[in-house]
PDB file of C-alpha atoms and ligand atoms in Angstrom:
ATOM      1  CA  MET A 135     109.472 102.428 111.672  1.00 95.00           C
ATOM      2  CA  ARG A 136     112.622 103.134 109.638  1.00 97.00           C
ATOM      3  CA  ILE A 137     112.495 101.663 106.142  1.00 98.00           C
ATOM      4  CA  ALA A 138     115.354 101.527 103.647  1.00 98.00           C
ATOM      5  CA  ILE A 139     114.422 101.456  99.974  1.00 98.00           C
ATOM      6  CA  ASP A 140     116.370 100.978  96.776  1.00 99.00           C
ATOM      7  CA  CYS A 141     115.969  99.792  93.188  1.00 99.00           C
ATOM      8  CA  ASP A 142     117.733  99.039  89.924  1.00 98.00           C
ATOM      9  CA  ASP A 143     117.184 100.986  86.704  1.00 98.00           C
ATOM     10  CA  ALA A 144     113.885  99.181  86.064  1.00 98.00           C
ATOM     11  CA  GLY A 145     112.499 100.306  89.408  1.00 98.00           C
ATOM     12  CA  LEU A 146     113.420 103.984  89.385  1.00 98.00           C
ATOM     13  CA  PRO A 147     109.980 105.574  88.700  1.00 96.00           C
ATOM     14  CA  LEU A 148     108.200 103.251  91.150  1.00 98.00           C
ATOM     15  CA  LYS A 149     110.801 103.823  93.872  1.00 98.00           C
ATOM     16  CA  GLN A 150     109.994 107.516  94.142  1.00 98.00           C
ATOM     17  CA  ILE A 151     106.255 106.763  94.264  1.00 98.00           C
ATOM     18  CA  ILE A 152     106.828 104.326  97.130  1.00 98.00           C
ATOM     19  CA  VAL A 153     109.121 106.726  99.014  1.00 98.00           C
ATOM     20  CA  ASP A 154     106.400 109.402  98.825  1.00 98.00           C
ATOM     21  CA  HIS A 155     103.763 106.855  99.847  1.00 98.00           C
ATOM     22  CA  LEU A 156     105.719 105.725 102.910  1.00 98.00           C
ATOM     23  CA  ARG A 157     106.044 109.338 103.965  1.00 97.00           C
ATOM     24  CA  THR A 158     102.287 109.859 103.651  1.00 98.00           C
ATOM     25  CA  LEU A 159     101.973 106.924 106.065  1.00 98.00           C
ATOM     26  CA  SER A 160     104.261 108.871 108.460  1.00 97.00           C
ATOM     27  CA  LEU A 161     107.010 106.281 108.126  1.00 97.00           C
ATOM     28  CA  GLU A 162     110.678 107.152 107.783  1.00 97.00           C
ATOM     29  CA  ALA A 163     111.738 106.137 104.278  1.00 98.00           C
ATOM     30  CA  VAL A 164     115.457 106.267 103.533  1.00 98.00           C
ATOM     31  CA  ASP A 165     116.366 106.051  99.855  1.00 98.00           C
ATOM     32  CA  LEU A 166     119.793 104.367  99.781  1.00 98.00           C
ATOM     33  CA  ASP A 167     120.131 105.357  96.096  1.00 98.00           C
ATOM     34  CA  TYR A 168     123.025 102.995  95.370  1.00 98.00           C
ATOM     35  CA  LEU A 169     122.948 103.995  91.682  1.00 98.00           C
ATOM     36  CA  ARG A 170     123.834 107.596  92.549  1.00 98.00           C
ATOM     37  CA  GLU A 171     127.441 106.596  93.196  1.00 97.00           C
ATOM     38  CA  HIS A 172     127.758 103.196  91.537  1.00 98.00           C
ATOM     39  CA  LYS A 173     127.169 101.638  88.168  1.00 98.00           C
ATOM     40  CA  ALA A 174     125.398  98.489  89.294  1.00 98.00           C
ATOM     41  CA  ASP A 175     122.685  95.937  88.657  1.00 98.00           C
ATOM     42  CA  TYR A 176     120.240  94.366  91.061  1.00 98.00           C
ATOM     43  CA  PRO A 177     122.695  91.935  92.740  1.00 98.00           C
ATOM     44  CA  ASP A 178     124.897  94.652  94.249  1.00 98.00           C
ATOM     45  CA  ILE A 179     122.026  97.043  94.916  1.00 99.00           C
ATOM     46  CA  GLY A 180     119.992  94.370  96.699  1.00 99.00           C
ATOM     47  CA  HIS A 181     122.981  93.063  98.627  1.00 98.00           C
ATOM     48  CA  HIS A 182     123.855  96.570  99.831  1.00 98.00           C
ATOM     49  CA  LEU A 183     120.378  97.165 101.265  1.00 99.00           C
ATOM     50  CA  ALA A 184     120.070  93.651 102.710  1.00 99.00           C
ATOM     51  CA  LYS A 185     123.364  93.987 104.613  1.00 98.00           C
ATOM     52  CA  ARG A 186     122.139  97.190 106.189  1.00 98.00           C
ATOM     53  CA  VAL A 187     118.801  95.676 107.204  1.00 98.00           C
ATOM     54  CA  ALA A 188     120.623  92.616 108.608  1.00 98.00           C
ATOM     55  CA  ALA A 189     122.832  94.991 110.638  1.00 98.00           C
ATOM     56  CA  LYS A 190     119.599  96.522 112.024  1.00 98.00           C
ATOM     57  CA  GLU A 191     120.386  99.974 110.692  1.00 98.00           C
ATOM     58  CA  TYR A 192     116.797  99.821 109.391  1.00 98.00           C
ATOM     59  CA  ASP A 193     113.729  97.980 110.661  1.00 98.00           C
ATOM     60  CA  ARG A 194     112.731  96.840 107.186  1.00 98.00           C
ATOM     61  CA  GLY A 195     113.729  97.189 103.546  1.00 99.00           C
ATOM     62  CA  ILE A 196     111.950  97.471 100.216  1.00 99.00           C
ATOM     63  CA  LEU A 197     113.701  96.543  96.970  1.00 99.00           C
ATOM     64  CA  ILE A 198     112.332  97.145  93.488  1.00 99.00           C
ATOM     65  CA  CYS A 199     113.516  95.697  90.186  1.00 98.00           C
ATOM     66  CA  GLY A 200     111.720  94.648  87.003  1.00 98.00           C
ATOM     67  CA  THR A 201     110.116  91.544  88.490  1.00 98.00           C
ATOM     68  CA  GLY A 202     111.113  91.718  92.166  1.00 98.00           C
ATOM     69  CA  LEU A 203     112.610  88.253  91.780  1.00 99.00           C
ATOM     70  CA  GLY A 204     116.300  89.003  91.414  1.00 98.00           C
ATOM     71  CA  MET A 205     116.165  91.391  94.354  1.00 99.00           C
ATOM     72  CA  ALA A 206     114.528  88.738  96.572  1.00 99.00           C
ATOM     73  CA  MET A 207     117.070  86.125  95.522  1.00 98.00           C
ATOM     74  CA  VAL A 208     120.067  88.273  96.361  1.00 98.00           C
ATOM     75  CA  ALA A 209     118.573  89.675  99.588  1.00 98.00           C
ATOM     76  CA  ASN A 210     117.928  86.126 100.821  1.00 98.00           C
ATOM     77  CA  LYS A 211     121.653  85.381 100.523  1.00 97.00           C
ATOM     78  CA  VAL A 212     122.336  87.725 103.429  1.00 98.00           C
ATOM     79  CA  PRO A 213     122.036  86.018 106.838  1.00 97.00           C
ATOM     80  CA  GLY A 214     119.350  87.668 108.936  1.00 97.00           C
ATOM     81  CA  VAL A 215     117.281  88.697 105.953  1.00 98.00           C
ATOM     82  CA  PHE A 216     114.021  87.087 104.918  1.00 98.00           C
ATOM     83  CA  ALA A 217     112.784  88.594 101.679  1.00 99.00           C
ATOM     84  CA  GLY A 218     109.728  87.876  99.567  1.00 99.00           C
ATOM     85  CA  THR A 219     108.245  89.200  96.351  1.00 99.00           C
ATOM     86  CA  CYS A 220     104.590  90.250  96.567  1.00 98.00           C
ATOM     87  CA  HIS A 221     102.241  91.312  93.831  1.00 98.00           C
ATOM     88  CA  ASP A 222      99.002  91.113  95.827  1.00 98.00           C
ATOM     89  CA  THR A 223      97.985  92.542  99.180  1.00 99.00           C
ATOM     90  CA  PHE A 224      97.068  89.218 100.820  1.00 98.00           C
ATOM     91  CA  SER A 225     100.562  87.816 100.251  1.00 99.00           C
ATOM     92  CA  ALA A 226     102.091  91.071 101.485  1.00 99.00           C
ATOM     93  CA  GLU A 227     100.158  90.810 104.746  1.00 98.00           C
ATOM     94  CA  ARG A 228     101.102  87.143 105.181  1.00 98.00           C
ATOM     95  CA  LEU A 229     104.747  87.881 104.308  1.00 98.00           C
ATOM     96  CA  LYS A 230     104.985  89.734 107.621  1.00 98.00           C
ATOM     97  CA  LYS A 231     102.348  87.984 109.748  1.00 98.00           C
ATOM     98  CA  SER A 232     103.357  84.414 108.850  1.00 98.00           C
ATOM     99  CA  ASN A 233     106.929  84.652 107.563  1.00 98.00           C
ATOM    100  CA  ASP A 234     108.285  87.641 109.494  1.00 98.00           C
ATOM    101  CA  ALA A 235     110.043  88.929 106.377  1.00 98.00           C
ATOM    102  CA  ASN A 236     112.108  92.049 106.891  1.00 98.00           C
ATOM    103  CA  VAL A 237     112.473  92.790 103.167  1.00 99.00           C
ATOM    104  CA  LEU A 238     109.661  93.166 100.629  1.00 99.00           C
ATOM    105  CA  THR A 239     110.470  93.129  96.931  1.00 99.00           C
ATOM    106  CA  LEU A 240     108.306  94.476  94.115  1.00 99.00           C
ATOM    107  CA  GLY A 241     108.376  94.161  90.339  1.00 98.00           C
ATOM    108  CA  ALA A 242     107.945  97.525  88.678  1.00 98.00           C
ATOM    109  CA  ARG A 243     107.168  95.745  85.395  1.00 98.00           C
ATOM    110  CA  VAL A 244     104.537  93.570  87.050  1.00 98.00           C
ATOM    111  CA  VAL A 245     102.380  95.892  89.158  1.00 98.00           C
ATOM    112  CA  GLY A 246     101.144  99.430  88.616  1.00 98.00           C
ATOM    113  CA  PRO A 247     101.746 102.189  91.130  1.00 98.00           C
ATOM    114  CA  GLU A 248      98.384 102.003  92.909  1.00 98.00           C
ATOM    115  CA  LEU A 249      98.613  98.263  93.513  1.00 98.00           C
ATOM    116  CA  ALA A 250     102.257  98.663  94.572  1.00 99.00           C
ATOM    117  CA  LYS A 251     101.227 101.264  97.148  1.00 98.00           C
ATOM    118  CA  ALA A 252      98.459  98.985  98.491  1.00 99.00           C
ATOM    119  CA  ILE A 253     100.948  96.091  98.751  1.00 99.00           C
ATOM    120  CA  VAL A 254     103.399  98.264 100.670  1.00 99.00           C
ATOM    121  CA  THR A 255     100.631  99.461 102.999  1.00 98.00           C
ATOM    122  CA  ALA A 256      99.527  95.884 103.706  1.00 98.00           C
ATOM    123  CA  TRP A 257     103.095  94.861 104.569  1.00 98.00           C
ATOM    124  CA  VAL A 258     104.090  97.854 106.713  1.00 98.00           C
ATOM    125  CA  LYS A 259     100.813  97.735 108.652  1.00 98.00           C
ATOM    126  CA  SER A 260     101.347  94.065 109.504  1.00 98.00           C
ATOM    127  CA  ASP A 261     103.349  92.618 112.380  1.00 98.00           C
ATOM    128  CA  PHE A 262     104.620  89.086 112.879  1.00 98.00           C
ATOM    129  CA  ALA A 263     101.730  87.107 114.360  1.00 98.00           C
ATOM    130  CA  GLY A 264     103.835  84.545 116.255  1.00 97.00           C
ATOM    131  CA  GLY A 265     101.700  81.610 117.465  1.00 98.00           C
ATOM    132  CA  GLY A 266     101.835  78.648 115.104  1.00 98.00           C
ATOM    133  CA  SER A 267     104.099  80.577 112.744  1.00 98.00           C
ATOM    134  CA  ALA A 268     106.815  81.081 115.384  1.00 98.00           C
ATOM    135  CA  PRO A 269     108.371  77.563 115.294  1.00 98.00           C
ATOM    136  CA  LYS A 270     108.364  77.598 111.488  1.00 98.00           C
ATOM    137  CA  VAL A 271     110.195  80.896 111.281  1.00 98.00           C
ATOM    138  CA  GLU A 272     112.563  79.792 114.060  1.00 98.00           C
ATOM    139  CA  ARG A 273     113.283  76.616 112.052  1.00 98.00           C
ATOM    140  CA  MET A 274     114.241  78.781 109.053  1.00 98.00           C
ATOM    141  CA  ARG A 275     116.598  80.744 111.296  1.00 97.00           C
ATOM    142  CA  GLU A 276     118.141  77.474 112.585  1.00 97.00           C
ATOM    143  CA  LEU A 277     118.642  76.198 109.030  1.00 97.00           C
ATOM    144  CA  GLU A 278     120.276  79.482 108.122  1.00 96.00           C
ATOM    145  CA  ARG A 279     122.645  79.234 111.123  1.00 96.00           C
ATOM    146  CA  GLU A 280     123.497  75.629 110.168  1.00 95.00           C
ATOM    147  CA  ALA A 281     124.208  76.612 106.572  1.00 92.00           C
ATOM    148  CA  TYR A 282     126.611  79.352 107.606  1.00 89.00           C
ATOM    149  CA  ALA A 283     128.256  77.303 110.398  1.00 90.00           C
ATOM    150  CA  THR A 284     129.398  74.624 107.944  1.00 72.00           C
ATOM    151  CA  ARG A 285     131.200  77.039 105.606  1.00 67.00           C
TER     152      ARG A 285
HETATM  153  C1  LIG B 399     116.530  94.079  84.476  1.00 71.82           C
HETATM  154  O1  LIG B 399     117.877  94.130  84.791  1.00 71.82           O
HETATM  155  C2  LIG B 399     115.850  92.952  85.238  1.00 71.82           C
HETATM  156  O2  LIG B 399     116.530  91.755  85.045  1.00 71.82           O
HETATM  157  C3  LIG B 399     115.813  93.242  86.726  1.00 71.82           C
HETATM  158  O3  LIG B 399     115.220  94.493  86.947  1.00 71.82           O
HETATM  159  C4  LIG B 399     115.001  92.257  87.565  1.00 71.82           C
HETATM  160  O4  LIG B 399     113.736  92.051  87.025  1.00 71.82           O
HETATM  161  C5  LIG B 399     115.652  90.997  87.915  1.00 71.82           C
HETATM  162  O5  LIG B 399     115.120  90.148  88.636  1.00 71.82           O
END
């Protein structure tokens, strides 16, 4: 699994911890490091990663800011991306199994590094369960298509 990761200034220390953690799980973690070449805040950083996940350059993405909230909001503006903020492992598991989210967002000012690592593990080890969740997720995709068709 190829996972893109990025963060704003608030997420910098946690980002490196999560990159290292993904590698210990034998997953390919690609740090997009938008701040290396741009002066930017979470909207542009999150949008940059979300576009690349939507284009299927990566299987999934992880975005980190102070709360995780701004990153989720901007990522969800990109068609093809379903992003959710998780600060517990149960939600992280359900975010993939029930909602088929391809972007996880974390708040570096909300969770400590050990909980953040456990949340990431729960999400990357989960797959979409289908079944009763499939028509609900498909309905979200339909609503997204409708929203963009009318523009
Ligand atoms: C800091 O810019 C803070 O607003 C940001 O990291 C994030 O928490 C926004 O949702």
